[in-house]
Amino acid sequence: MKNFFMIFQEFLYDIAHNFLKPFSGLFKKNSVVEKILIGLEKVGKGAVYNCQMCGECILHSTGMVCSMNCPKTLRNGPCGGVRLNGNCEVKPEMKCVWVRAFENATQMPKYGSEMMWIQAPVDRTMKDSSAWVNIYQEVDPKKMSNWQTEEDNLRLQEMWRVE
Amino acid sequence: MRNTNFTETQFERVLKSGRFAITAELNPPDSADPEEVYRAALILAGVCDGINAVDASGANCHMSSLSICALLTKVGYEPVYQISCRDRNRIAIQGDILGAAALGVRNLLCITGDDVSAGDHPGAKAVFDFDSIQLLRTARKMRDESMYLSGRKITKSPDLFLGAAANPFAPPYDWRPQRLAKKVAAGAQFIQTQYCFDVDKFKEYMRQVRDLGLHDLVYILVGVGPLRSHRAAEFMRSKVPGVVIPDKIVERLKKTPKKEQQKEGKLICMEIIDEVKDIEGVSGIHIMAYRQEELVSEIVLESGFLPRPIKK
Ligand code: SF4
């Protein structure tokens, strides 16, 4: 069941991507279109993923769990404080974001292995802007900070194991 | 990729020579008196190859790790400088790395850090601008590419031996070895683990680490330490984030008469050392003896790890 649900989300992600692509010419920074998209993302991703509007969406690389919900806002995996029951060090009543992310990612045949990617530090100026605009505009913080990890990422992805 | 002009640190040299390495944690003082640092360091320096200066561990306020390192290098001791992501942003951290290198600090341990809620200032603002992997990679960039994260040039790059922490004993267990792979790819050359009290679990972790071939790429030091009493054990496993102590160890301490508990705790520690030291892929141990520094030298001596390799 979970398996199906995760594959379905991967499918939706691809559809959204392909659907938006032809319109990407309209995706300009500070445009009306961006304003609309911000609204859509806030409401849509907010409701489903508790999106924190970091503006640099990596949802599909983190098991469709918004890692900005981790109280330490970690982007590359769990801290060492995860409790034995899988709950968060900081919020004992909440399941660790990364425990959830890992569980989900193992059910995601297409994007699951992207959990192994080394994610760049968050560019805080992107906060509350539209991640969709940023993606198509190629406002890529990785490029700005020479964060070249593509080679590492490919090697790391091969180490992804689902047992 | 690394500039070969760099010289090795003593700690790095011991690891590369294949000798079993030992590091120990120095308990940071709540004092402005340098003597308190030196008193603790004096006990440790003779029995280990690197002294960890912790960065407000448990989110409790103490003398800062950078200043402890500065005090240590001044008299020729070899510190391992711990930087956590909790208290400083990327600007402060990169500045500190340069400053540390200028003071002769060479070993850098990049950690996420316990949350402020664990410490004595739970109302503080937690920073976490970086995570540990981003911090590692940034430090490597400064060393290998002589530039800040922003791309701006550094005229003399810091000569660093980079390390990271690992906790094999916290969920999600099956992903922990892969997360280690990320740390290695980000630049980690050595690893110091969280306290190991569950050897079976650790063996399983190391099996997966070897499967991924990581034991050939990074030196792994197992975290160990003596428990002072069953109370201390209970406290640590309930209050210190990430510390897992199996019931059977707590029970064993509980059954021991109060006066003998400290001795028993030391015995348990030495038994664990004995078991982990022969696991393939283990390069050393990292001793954390909270407020029991004098025990560190006993443990190292009685485990047969003395004398330590001579410092060059
Ligand atoms: S336990 Fe998980 S959710 Fe909580 S701070 Fe650590 S990584 Fe983040």
CSV table of C-alpha atoms and ligand atoms in Angstrom, one decimal:
chain,number,residue,atom,x,y,z
A,1,MET,CA,0.0,0.0,0.0
A,2,LYS,CA,2.7,2.4,1.0
A,3,ASN,CA,4.7,1.3,-1.9
A,4,PHE,CA,1.9,2.2,-4.2
A,5,PHE,CA,1.4,5.5,-2.5
A,6,MET,CA,5.0,6.5,-2.9
A,7,ILE,CA,5.1,5.5,-6.6
A,8,PHE,CA,2.0,7.5,-7.1
A,9,GLN,CA,3.7,10.6,-5.7
A,10,GLU,CA,6.7,10.1,-7.9
A,11,PHE,CA,4.2,9.9,-10.8
A,12,LEU,CA,2.5,13.1,-9.7
A,13,TYR,CA,5.9,14.8,-9.4
A,14,ASP,CA,6.7,13.9,-13.0
A,15,ILE,CA,3.4,15.1,-14.3
A,16,ALA,CA,3.7,18.4,-12.5
A,17,HIS,CA,7.2,18.8,-13.9
A,18,ASN,CA,6.1,18.0,-17.5
A,19,PHE,CA,3.0,20.0,-17.3
A,20,LEU,CA,4.8,23.2,-16.1
A,21,LYS,CA,7.7,22.9,-18.5
A,22,PRO,CA,6.0,24.5,-21.5
A,23,PHE,CA,5.0,27.5,-19.4
A,24,SER,CA,8.4,27.9,-17.9
A,25,GLY,CA,9.0,31.0,-20.1
A,26,LEU,CA,6.4,32.8,-18.1
A,27,PHE,CA,8.1,31.9,-14.8
A,28,LYS,CA,9.9,35.2,-14.0
A,29,LYS,CA,11.2,36.4,-10.7
A,30,ASN,CA,8.9,39.0,-9.1
A,31,SER,CA,6.2,38.5,-11.7
A,32,VAL,CA,2.5,38.1,-11.2
A,33,VAL,CA,3.0,34.5,-12.2
A,34,GLU,CA,5.4,34.0,-9.4
A,35,LYS,CA,2.9,35.5,-7.0
A,36,ILE,CA,0.3,33.0,-8.1
A,37,LEU,CA,2.7,30.2,-7.9
A,38,ILE,CA,3.8,31.2,-4.4
A,39,GLY,CA,0.1,31.0,-3.4
A,40,LEU,CA,-0.3,27.6,-5.0
A,41,GLU,CA,2.8,26.2,-3.4
A,42,LYS,CA,1.9,27.6,0.0
A,43,VAL,CA,-1.5,26.1,0.0
A,44,GLY,CA,-0.8,22.9,-1.9
A,45,LYS,CA,2.6,21.8,-0.7
A,46,GLY,CA,1.8,23.4,2.6
A,47,ALA,CA,-1.3,21.2,3.2
A,48,VAL,CA,0.3,18.0,1.9
A,49,TYR,CA,3.9,18.3,3.0
A,50,ASN,CA,3.9,21.1,5.6
A,51,CYS,CA,6.1,23.0,3.2
A,52,GLN,CA,8.2,25.7,4.8
A,53,MET,CA,8.7,27.6,1.6
A,54,CYS,CA,12.5,27.4,1.6
A,55,GLY,CA,12.4,28.1,-2.1
A,56,GLU,CA,14.8,25.3,-3.0
A,57,CYS,CA,12.5,22.3,-3.1
A,58,ILE,CA,14.2,18.9,-2.8
A,59,LEU,CA,11.1,17.0,-1.8
A,60,HIS,CA,11.5,14.2,-4.3
A,61,SER,CA,15.2,13.7,-3.2
A,62,THR,CA,14.2,13.3,0.5
A,63,GLY,CA,11.4,10.7,0.3
A,64,MET,CA,8.7,13.3,-0.3
A,65,VAL,CA,9.2,14.6,3.2
A,66,CYS,CA,10.0,18.3,3.7
A,67,SER,CA,13.3,18.3,5.5
A,68,MET,CA,12.8,21.9,6.6
A,69,ASN,CA,10.5,20.3,9.2
A,70,CYS,CA,13.5,18.9,10.9
A,71,PRO,CA,14.1,21.3,13.9
A,72,LYS,CA,17.7,21.5,12.9
A,73,THR,CA,16.7,22.0,9.2
A,74,LEU,CA,19.2,19.3,8.2
A,75,ARG,CA,19.4,18.7,4.4
A,76,ASN,CA,21.6,15.6,4.2
A,77,GLY,CA,20.3,13.1,6.6
A,78,PRO,CA,19.5,12.6,10.3
A,79,CYS,CA,21.5,13.9,13.3
A,80,GLY,CA,22.8,11.5,15.9
A,81,GLY,CA,20.1,12.3,18.3
A,82,VAL,CA,17.2,10.3,16.9
A,83,ARG,CA,15.5,8.4,19.7
A,84,LEU,CA,15.2,4.6,19.9
A,85,ASN,CA,11.5,4.8,18.9
A,86,GLY,CA,12.5,6.8,15.8
A,87,ASN,CA,11.3,10.1,17.2
A,88,CYS,CA,13.0,13.4,17.1
A,89,GLU,CA,15.7,14.5,19.6
A,90,VAL,CA,14.2,18.0,19.8
A,91,LYS,CA,10.5,17.2,19.6
A,92,PRO,CA,10.0,13.9,21.3
A,93,GLU,CA,6.4,13.5,20.2
A,94,MET,CA,7.3,13.9,16.5
A,95,LYS,CA,8.7,11.1,14.3
A,96,CYS,CA,12.1,12.1,13.0
A,97,VAL,CA,11.8,13.7,9.6
A,98,TRP,CA,14.7,11.6,8.3
A,99,VAL,CA,13.3,8.3,9.6
A,100,ARG,CA,10.2,9.0,7.6
A,101,ALA,CA,12.2,10.2,4.6
A,102,PHE,CA,14.3,7.0,4.6
A,103,GLU,CA,11.2,4.7,5.0
A,104,ASN,CA,9.5,6.5,2.1
A,105,ALA,CA,12.6,6.6,-0.1
A,106,THR,CA,13.1,2.8,0.1
A,107,GLN,CA,9.6,2.6,-1.6
A,108,MET,CA,10.5,5.0,-4.4
A,109,PRO,CA,12.1,3.2,-7.3
A,110,LYS,CA,12.8,6.3,-9.4
A,111,TYR,CA,14.0,9.0,-7.0
A,112,GLY,CA,14.7,7.1,-3.8
A,113,SER,CA,18.4,6.9,-4.4
A,114,GLU,CA,18.6,10.7,-4.6
A,115,MET,CA,18.7,10.5,-0.8
A,116,MET,CA,22.4,9.9,-1.3
A,117,TRP,CA,23.0,13.3,-2.9
A,118,ILE,CA,25.1,15.9,-1.1
A,119,GLN,CA,22.7,18.9,-0.8
A,120,ALA,CA,24.1,22.4,-0.9
A,121,PRO,CA,23.7,24.8,2.0
A,122,VAL,CA,20.4,26.5,1.9
A,123,ASP,CA,20.4,30.0,0.3
A,124,ARG,CA,18.3,31.9,2.8
A,125,THR,CA,17.5,34.6,0.3
A,126,MET,CA,15.3,32.1,-1.5
A,127,LYS,CA,12.9,31.9,1.5
A,128,ASP,CA,9.3,32.5,0.6
A,129,SER,CA,10.0,32.6,-3.1
A,130,SER,CA,8.5,30.1,-5.6
A,131,ALA,CA,10.6,26.9,-5.9
A,132,TRP,CA,9.0,26.2,-9.2
A,133,VAL,CA,10.1,29.6,-10.6
A,134,ASN,CA,13.6,29.0,-9.2
A,135,ILE,CA,13.9,25.6,-10.8
A,136,TYR,CA,13.0,26.8,-14.3
A,137,GLN,CA,14.8,30.1,-14.0
A,138,GLU,CA,17.8,28.0,-13.0
A,139,VAL,CA,18.5,30.3,-10.1
A,140,ASP,CA,20.7,27.5,-8.9
A,141,PRO,CA,22.4,28.2,-5.6
A,142,LYS,CA,24.7,25.3,-6.2
A,143,LYS,CA,26.2,27.1,-9.2
A,144,MET,CA,26.5,30.3,-7.2
A,145,SER,CA,28.5,28.7,-4.5
A,146,ASN,CA,30.5,26.4,-6.8
A,147,TRP,CA,28.9,23.5,-5.1
A,148,GLN,CA,30.0,20.9,-7.6
A,149,THR,CA,29.0,17.5,-6.2
A,150,GLU,CA,27.5,15.9,-9.4
A,151,GLU,CA,30.3,13.4,-9.7
A,152,ASP,CA,30.1,12.5,-6.0
A,153,ASN,CA,26.4,12.2,-6.2
A,154,LEU,CA,26.5,9.7,-9.0
A,155,ARG,CA,29.0,7.6,-7.1
A,156,LEU,CA,27.0,7.9,-3.9
A,157,GLN,CA,23.8,6.9,-5.7
A,158,GLU,CA,25.3,3.6,-6.6
A,159,MET,CA,25.7,2.9,-2.9
A,160,TRP,CA,22.0,3.3,-2.3
A,161,ARG,CA,20.8,0.0,-0.8
A,162,VAL,CA,17.2,-1.1,-0.3
A,163,GLU,CA,17.1,-4.3,1.7
B,1,MET,CA,43.5,16.6,-5.0
B,2,ARG,CA,44.9,17.6,-1.7
B,3,ASN,CA,48.0,19.7,-1.9
B,4,THR,CA,50.8,17.4,-1.1
B,5,ASN,CA,52.9,20.1,0.5
B,6,PHE,CA,50.9,19.7,3.6
B,7,THR,CA,52.5,17.9,6.4
B,8,GLU,CA,50.7,15.2,8.4
B,9,THR,CA,49.5,15.8,11.9
B,10,GLN,CA,50.7,13.5,14.6
B,11,PHE,CA,47.2,12.0,14.8
B,12,GLU,CA,47.1,11.4,11.1
B,13,ARG,CA,50.6,9.9,11.1
B,14,VAL,CA,49.6,7.3,13.7
B,15,LEU,CA,46.6,6.3,11.7
B,16,LYS,CA,48.5,6.1,8.4
B,17,SER,CA,51.2,4.0,10.0
B,18,GLY,CA,48.6,1.5,10.8
B,19,ARG,CA,49.0,1.8,14.6
B,20,PHE,CA,46.0,1.7,16.8
B,21,ALA,CA,45.0,5.3,17.5
B,22,ILE,CA,43.7,6.8,20.6
B,23,THR,CA,41.9,10.1,21.1
B,24,ALA,CA,40.2,11.4,24.2
B,25,GLU,CA,37.8,14.1,25.1
B,26,LEU,CA,38.8,17.0,27.3
B,27,ASN,CA,36.0,18.2,29.6
B,28,PRO,CA,35.8,21.9,29.0
B,29,PRO,CA,36.0,24.1,32.1
B,30,ASP,CA,33.5,26.6,33.3
B,31,SER,CA,36.2,29.0,34.1
B,32,ALA,CA,38.5,31.6,32.6
B,33,ASP,CA,41.6,29.9,34.1
B,34,PRO,CA,43.8,28.3,31.5
B,35,GLU,CA,45.3,26.1,34.2
B,36,GLU,CA,42.1,24.1,34.3
B,37,VAL,CA,42.6,23.2,30.7
B,38,TYR,CA,46.2,22.3,31.2
B,39,ARG,CA,45.5,20.2,34.3
B,40,ALA,CA,43.1,18.1,32.3
B,41,ALA,CA,45.3,18.0,29.2
B,42,LEU,CA,48.3,16.9,31.2
B,43,ILE,CA,46.7,13.7,32.1
B,44,LEU,CA,45.5,13.0,28.5
B,45,ALA,CA,48.4,14.2,26.4
B,46,GLY,CA,50.7,11.3,27.4
B,47,VAL,CA,48.2,8.6,26.7
B,48,CYS,CA,46.5,9.7,23.5
B,49,ASP,CA,47.3,10.9,20.0
B,50,GLY,CA,44.7,13.7,19.9
B,51,ILE,CA,42.7,15.6,22.5
B,52,ASN,CA,39.2,16.5,21.5
B,53,ALA,CA,38.1,20.0,22.4
B,54,VAL,CA,34.3,19.8,22.5
B,55,ASP,CA,32.1,22.6,21.2
B,56,ALA,CA,29.6,23.2,24.0
B,57,SER,CA,28.5,19.5,24.0
B,58,GLY,CA,25.1,18.8,25.2
B,59,ALA,CA,24.4,22.5,24.4
B,60,ASN,CA,25.8,23.5,27.7
B,61,CYS,CA,27.9,26.6,27.9
B,62,HIS,CA,31.6,26.0,28.5
B,63,MET,CA,34.9,27.5,27.5
B,64,SER,CA,34.9,27.5,23.6
B,65,SER,CA,36.5,24.8,21.7
B,66,LEU,CA,38.7,27.1,19.6
B,67,SER,CA,40.2,28.7,22.7
B,68,ILE,CA,40.9,25.4,24.3
B,69,CYS,CA,42.6,24.4,21.1
B,70,ALA,CA,44.7,27.6,21.1
B,71,LEU,CA,45.8,26.8,24.7
B,72,LEU,CA,46.7,23.3,23.7
B,73,THR,CA,48.7,24.1,20.6
B,74,LYS,CA,50.6,26.8,22.5
B,75,VAL,CA,52.3,24.1,24.6
B,76,GLY,CA,52.7,21.5,21.8
B,77,TYR,CA,49.7,19.3,22.5
B,78,GLU,CA,47.6,18.1,19.5
B,79,PRO,CA,44.0,19.1,19.7
B,80,VAL,CA,41.0,17.9,17.6
B,81,TYR,CA,38.9,21.0,17.1
B,82,GLN,CA,35.2,20.2,17.2
B,83,ILE,CA,32.9,22.6,15.4
B,84,SER,CA,29.2,22.1,15.7
B,85,CYS,CA,26.6,23.8,13.4
B,86,ARG,CA,24.4,24.8,16.3
B,87,ASP,CA,25.8,28.1,17.3
B,88,ARG,CA,27.4,29.7,14.3
B,89,ASN,CA,26.6,30.5,10.7
B,90,ARG,CA,28.7,30.0,7.7
B,91,ILE,CA,30.5,33.3,8.0
B,92,ALA,CA,31.6,32.7,11.6
B,93,ILE,CA,32.5,29.1,11.0
B,94,GLN,CA,34.7,29.8,8.0
B,95,GLY,CA,36.4,32.6,9.9
B,96,ASP,CA,37.0,30.3,12.8
B,97,ILE,CA,38.5,27.6,10.6
B,98,LEU,CA,41.1,30.0,9.2
B,99,GLY,CA,41.8,31.3,12.7
B,100,ALA,CA,42.2,27.8,14.1
B,101,ALA,CA,44.7,26.9,11.3
B,102,ALA,CA,46.6,30.1,12.0
B,103,LEU,CA,46.9,29.0,15.6
B,104,GLY,CA,48.3,25.6,14.6
B,105,VAL,CA,45.1,23.6,14.9
B,106,ARG,CA,45.1,20.9,12.2
B,107,ASN,CA,42.5,18.3,13.1
B,108,LEU,CA,38.9,19.3,12.6
B,109,LEU,CA,35.8,17.4,13.6
B,110,CYS,CA,32.6,18.6,11.9
B,111,ILE,CA,29.4,17.8,13.8
B,112,THR,CA,25.8,18.8,13.7
B,113,GLY,CA,25.6,19.4,17.4
B,114,ASP,CA,23.0,18.7,20.1
B,115,ASP,CA,19.9,21.0,20.0
B,116,VAL,CA,19.8,24.0,22.4
B,117,SER,CA,16.9,22.3,24.2
B,118,ALA,CA,19.3,19.7,25.6
B,119,GLY,CA,21.4,22.3,27.4
B,120,ASP,CA,21.4,25.0,30.1
B,121,HIS,CA,20.2,27.7,27.7
B,122,PRO,CA,17.1,26.1,26.1
B,123,GLY,CA,15.8,29.6,25.1
B,124,ALA,CA,18.8,30.3,22.9
B,125,LYS,CA,18.4,30.7,19.1
B,126,ALA,CA,19.7,27.6,17.4
B,127,VAL,CA,21.5,28.4,14.2
B,128,PHE,CA,22.1,25.3,12.1
B,129,ASP,CA,22.9,27.3,9.0
B,130,PHE,CA,25.0,24.3,7.8
B,131,ASP,CA,24.5,20.7,8.4
B,132,SER,CA,27.6,18.6,9.3
B,133,ILE,CA,28.0,17.4,5.7
B,134,GLN,CA,27.9,20.9,4.3
B,135,LEU,CA,30.3,22.0,6.9
B,136,LEU,CA,32.7,19.2,6.0
B,137,ARG,CA,32.6,20.0,2.3
B,138,THR,CA,33.1,23.7,2.9
B,139,ALA,CA,36.1,23.0,5.0
B,140,ARG,CA,37.5,20.7,2.3
B,141,LYS,CA,36.9,23.4,-0.3
B,142,MET,CA,38.8,25.9,1.8
B,143,ARG,CA,41.7,23.5,2.1
B,144,ASP,CA,41.8,22.0,-1.4
B,145,GLU,CA,40.5,24.9,-3.6
B,146,SER,CA,41.7,27.8,-1.4
B,147,MET,CA,38.4,29.5,-1.5
B,148,TYR,CA,35.4,30.3,0.7
B,149,LEU,CA,32.0,28.9,0.0
B,150,SER,CA,31.3,32.1,-1.8
B,151,GLY,CA,34.1,31.5,-4.3
B,152,ARG,CA,36.3,34.2,-2.9
B,153,LYS,CA,40.0,33.4,-2.8
B,154,ILE,CA,41.9,32.5,0.4
B,155,THR,CA,45.6,33.4,0.1
B,156,LYS,CA,46.9,30.6,2.4
B,157,SER,CA,44.6,27.6,2.7
B,158,PRO,CA,44.1,25.9,6.0
B,159,ASP,CA,46.0,22.6,6.4
B,160,LEU,CA,43.3,20.3,7.8
B,161,PHE,CA,42.8,16.7,8.7
B,162,LEU,CA,39.0,16.4,8.5
B,163,GLY,CA,36.8,14.3,10.6
B,164,ALA,CA,33.1,13.6,11.3
B,165,ALA,CA,31.0,11.9,13.8
B,166,ALA,CA,28.8,8.9,13.3
B,167,ASN,CA,26.1,7.3,15.4
B,168,PRO,CA,25.5,3.7,14.5
B,169,PHE,CA,23.2,3.2,17.4
B,170,ALA,CA,20.4,5.6,16.4
B,171,PRO,CA,17.6,4.9,13.8
B,172,PRO,CA,17.4,4.6,10.8
B,173,TYR,CA,19.9,1.9,11.3
B,174,ASP,CA,20.0,0.7,7.7
B,175,TRP,CA,20.8,4.1,6.4
B,176,ARG,CA,23.5,4.9,8.9
B,177,PRO,CA,26.3,3.3,6.8
B,178,GLN,CA,25.2,5.0,3.7
B,179,ARG,CA,25.1,8.3,5.5
B,180,LEU,CA,28.7,7.6,6.5
B,181,ALA,CA,29.4,7.2,2.7
B,182,LYS,CA,28.0,10.8,2.3
B,183,LYS,CA,30.3,12.1,4.9
B,184,VAL,CA,33.3,10.4,3.3
B,185,ALA,CA,32.4,11.8,0.0
B,186,ALA,CA,32.1,15.3,1.6
B,187,GLY,CA,35.6,15.1,2.9
B,188,ALA,CA,35.8,13.0,6.1
B,189,GLN,CA,39.2,11.3,6.6
B,190,PHE,CA,38.5,10.1,10.1
B,191,ILE,CA,35.4,9.2,12.1
B,192,GLN,CA,34.8,9.3,15.8
B,193,THR,CA,31.6,7.4,16.7
B,194,GLN,CA,29.1,8.0,19.5
B,195,TYR,CA,29.5,5.8,22.7
B,196,CYS,CA,29.5,2.2,21.8
B,197,PHE,CA,27.8,0.0,24.4
B,198,ASP,CA,26.2,-2.5,22.1
B,199,VAL,CA,29.0,-4.3,20.4
B,200,ASP,CA,26.7,-6.6,18.4
B,201,LYS,CA,25.0,-3.7,16.8
B,202,PHE,CA,28.3,-2.1,16.1
B,203,LYS,CA,29.6,-5.3,14.4
B,204,GLU,CA,26.6,-5.3,12.1
B,205,TYR,CA,27.2,-1.6,11.3
B,206,MET,CA,30.8,-2.3,10.4
B,207,ARG,CA,29.8,-5.2,8.3
B,208,GLN,CA,27.6,-2.9,6.2
B,209,VAL,CA,30.4,-0.3,6.2
B,210,ARG,CA,32.8,-2.9,4.8
B,211,ASP,CA,30.2,-3.9,2.2
B,212,LEU,CA,30.3,-0.3,0.9
B,213,GLY,CA,34.1,-0.3,1.0
B,214,LEU,CA,34.2,2.6,3.3
B,215,HIS,CA,36.7,1.1,5.8
B,216,ASP,CA,39.4,1.5,3.1
B,217,LEU,CA,38.6,5.2,2.7
B,218,VAL,CA,38.2,6.5,6.2
B,219,TYR,CA,39.8,5.8,9.6
B,220,ILE,CA,37.1,4.8,12.2
B,221,LEU,CA,37.6,5.4,15.9
B,222,VAL,CA,35.0,3.8,18.2
B,223,GLY,CA,33.6,5.9,20.9
B,224,VAL,CA,34.0,4.3,24.4
B,225,GLY,CA,33.9,5.5,27.9
B,226,PRO,CA,33.6,4.4,31.5
B,227,LEU,CA,30.2,4.7,33.3
B,228,ARG,CA,30.6,6.1,36.8
B,229,SER,CA,27.5,4.4,38.3
B,230,HIS,CA,24.2,3.0,37.3
B,231,ARG,CA,22.7,6.4,38.0
B,232,ALA,CA,25.1,8.0,35.6
B,233,ALA,CA,24.1,5.3,33.0
B,234,GLU,CA,20.5,6.0,33.5
B,235,PHE,CA,21.0,9.7,33.3
B,236,MET,CA,23.1,9.5,30.1
B,237,ARG,CA,20.7,7.3,28.3
B,238,SER,CA,17.7,9.3,29.1
B,239,LYS,CA,19.2,12.8,29.0
B,240,VAL,CA,22.1,12.9,26.6
B,241,PRO,CA,21.0,12.8,23.0
B,242,GLY,CA,22.1,9.8,21.0
B,243,VAL,CA,23.5,7.7,23.8
B,244,VAL,CA,22.2,4.2,23.8
B,245,ILE,CA,23.0,1.9,26.7
B,246,PRO,CA,21.5,-1.6,26.7
B,247,ASP,CA,19.6,-2.8,29.8
B,248,LYS,CA,22.0,-5.5,30.5
B,249,ILE,CA,24.8,-3.0,31.1
B,250,VAL,CA,22.7,-0.9,33.4
B,251,GLU,CA,21.6,-4.0,35.2
B,252,ARG,CA,25.1,-5.2,35.7
B,253,LEU,CA,26.1,-1.9,37.3
B,254,LYS,CA,23.0,-1.9,39.4
B,255,LYS,CA,23.8,-5.3,40.8
B,256,THR,CA,27.3,-4.1,41.8
B,257,PRO,CA,27.6,-2.5,45.3
B,258,LYS,CA,27.7,1.3,45.1
B,259,LYS,CA,31.3,1.6,46.0
B,260,GLU,CA,32.4,-0.8,43.3
B,261,GLN,CA,30.4,0.7,40.5
B,262,GLN,CA,33.0,3.0,39.2
B,263,LYS,CA,35.5,0.1,39.0
B,264,GLU,CA,32.9,-2.0,37.3
B,265,GLY,CA,32.1,0.8,34.8
B,266,LYS,CA,35.8,0.9,33.9
B,267,LEU,CA,35.9,-2.9,33.5
B,268,ILE,CA,32.9,-2.8,31.1
B,269,CYS,CA,34.6,-0.1,29.1
B,270,MET,CA,37.8,-2.2,28.8
B,271,GLU,CA,35.8,-5.3,27.8
B,272,ILE,CA,34.2,-3.3,25.0
B,273,ILE,CA,37.5,-1.9,23.9
B,274,ASP,CA,38.8,-5.5,23.8
B,275,GLU,CA,36.0,-6.6,21.6
B,276,VAL,CA,35.9,-3.7,19.1
B,277,LYS,CA,39.6,-3.3,18.6
B,278,ASP,CA,39.9,-6.4,16.4
B,279,ILE,CA,36.9,-5.6,14.2
B,280,GLU,CA,38.0,-5.2,10.6
B,281,GLY,CA,38.0,-1.5,9.7
B,282,VAL,CA,38.4,-0.2,13.2
B,283,SER,CA,41.5,2.1,13.4
B,284,GLY,CA,41.3,3.2,17.0
B,285,ILE,CA,39.2,4.3,20.0
B,286,HIS,CA,37.9,7.7,21.1
B,287,ILE,CA,37.5,7.8,24.9
B,288,MET,CA,34.9,10.0,26.5
B,289,ALA,CA,35.2,10.0,30.2
B,290,TYR,CA,33.0,12.7,31.5
B,291,ARG,CA,34.7,14.2,34.6
B,292,GLN,CA,36.8,11.1,35.0
B,293,GLU,CA,40.0,12.0,33.1
B,294,GLU,CA,42.2,10.1,35.5
B,295,LEU,CA,40.5,7.0,34.4
B,296,VAL,CA,41.5,7.5,30.8
B,297,SER,CA,45.2,6.9,31.5
B,298,GLU,CA,44.3,3.8,33.5
B,299,ILE,CA,42.2,2.4,30.7
B,300,VAL,CA,44.8,3.1,28.1
B,301,LEU,CA,47.6,1.6,30.2
B,302,GLU,CA,45.7,-1.4,31.3
B,303,SER,CA,44.4,-2.1,27.8
B,304,GLY,CA,48.0,-2.4,26.7
B,305,PHE,CA,48.1,0.7,24.5
B,306,LEU,CA,51.2,2.3,26.0
B,307,PRO,CA,53.6,3.7,25.1
B,308,ARG,CA,52.1,6.0,22.5
B,309,PRO,CA,54.1,6.7,19.3
B,310,ILE,CA,56.6,9.4,19.8
B,311,LYS,CA,55.6,12.8,18.6
B,312,LYS,CA,57.8,14.3,15.8
C,1,SF4,S1,16.0,13.7,15.3
C,1,SF4,FE1,15.5,13.9,13.1
C,1,SF4,S2,14.0,15.5,12.9
C,1,SF4,FE2,14.9,15.7,15.0
C,1,SF4,S3,16.6,17.1,14.7
C,1,SF4,FE3,17.5,15.1,14.4
C,1,SF4,S4,17.4,14.7,12.2
C,1,SF4,FE4,16.0,16.5,12.7
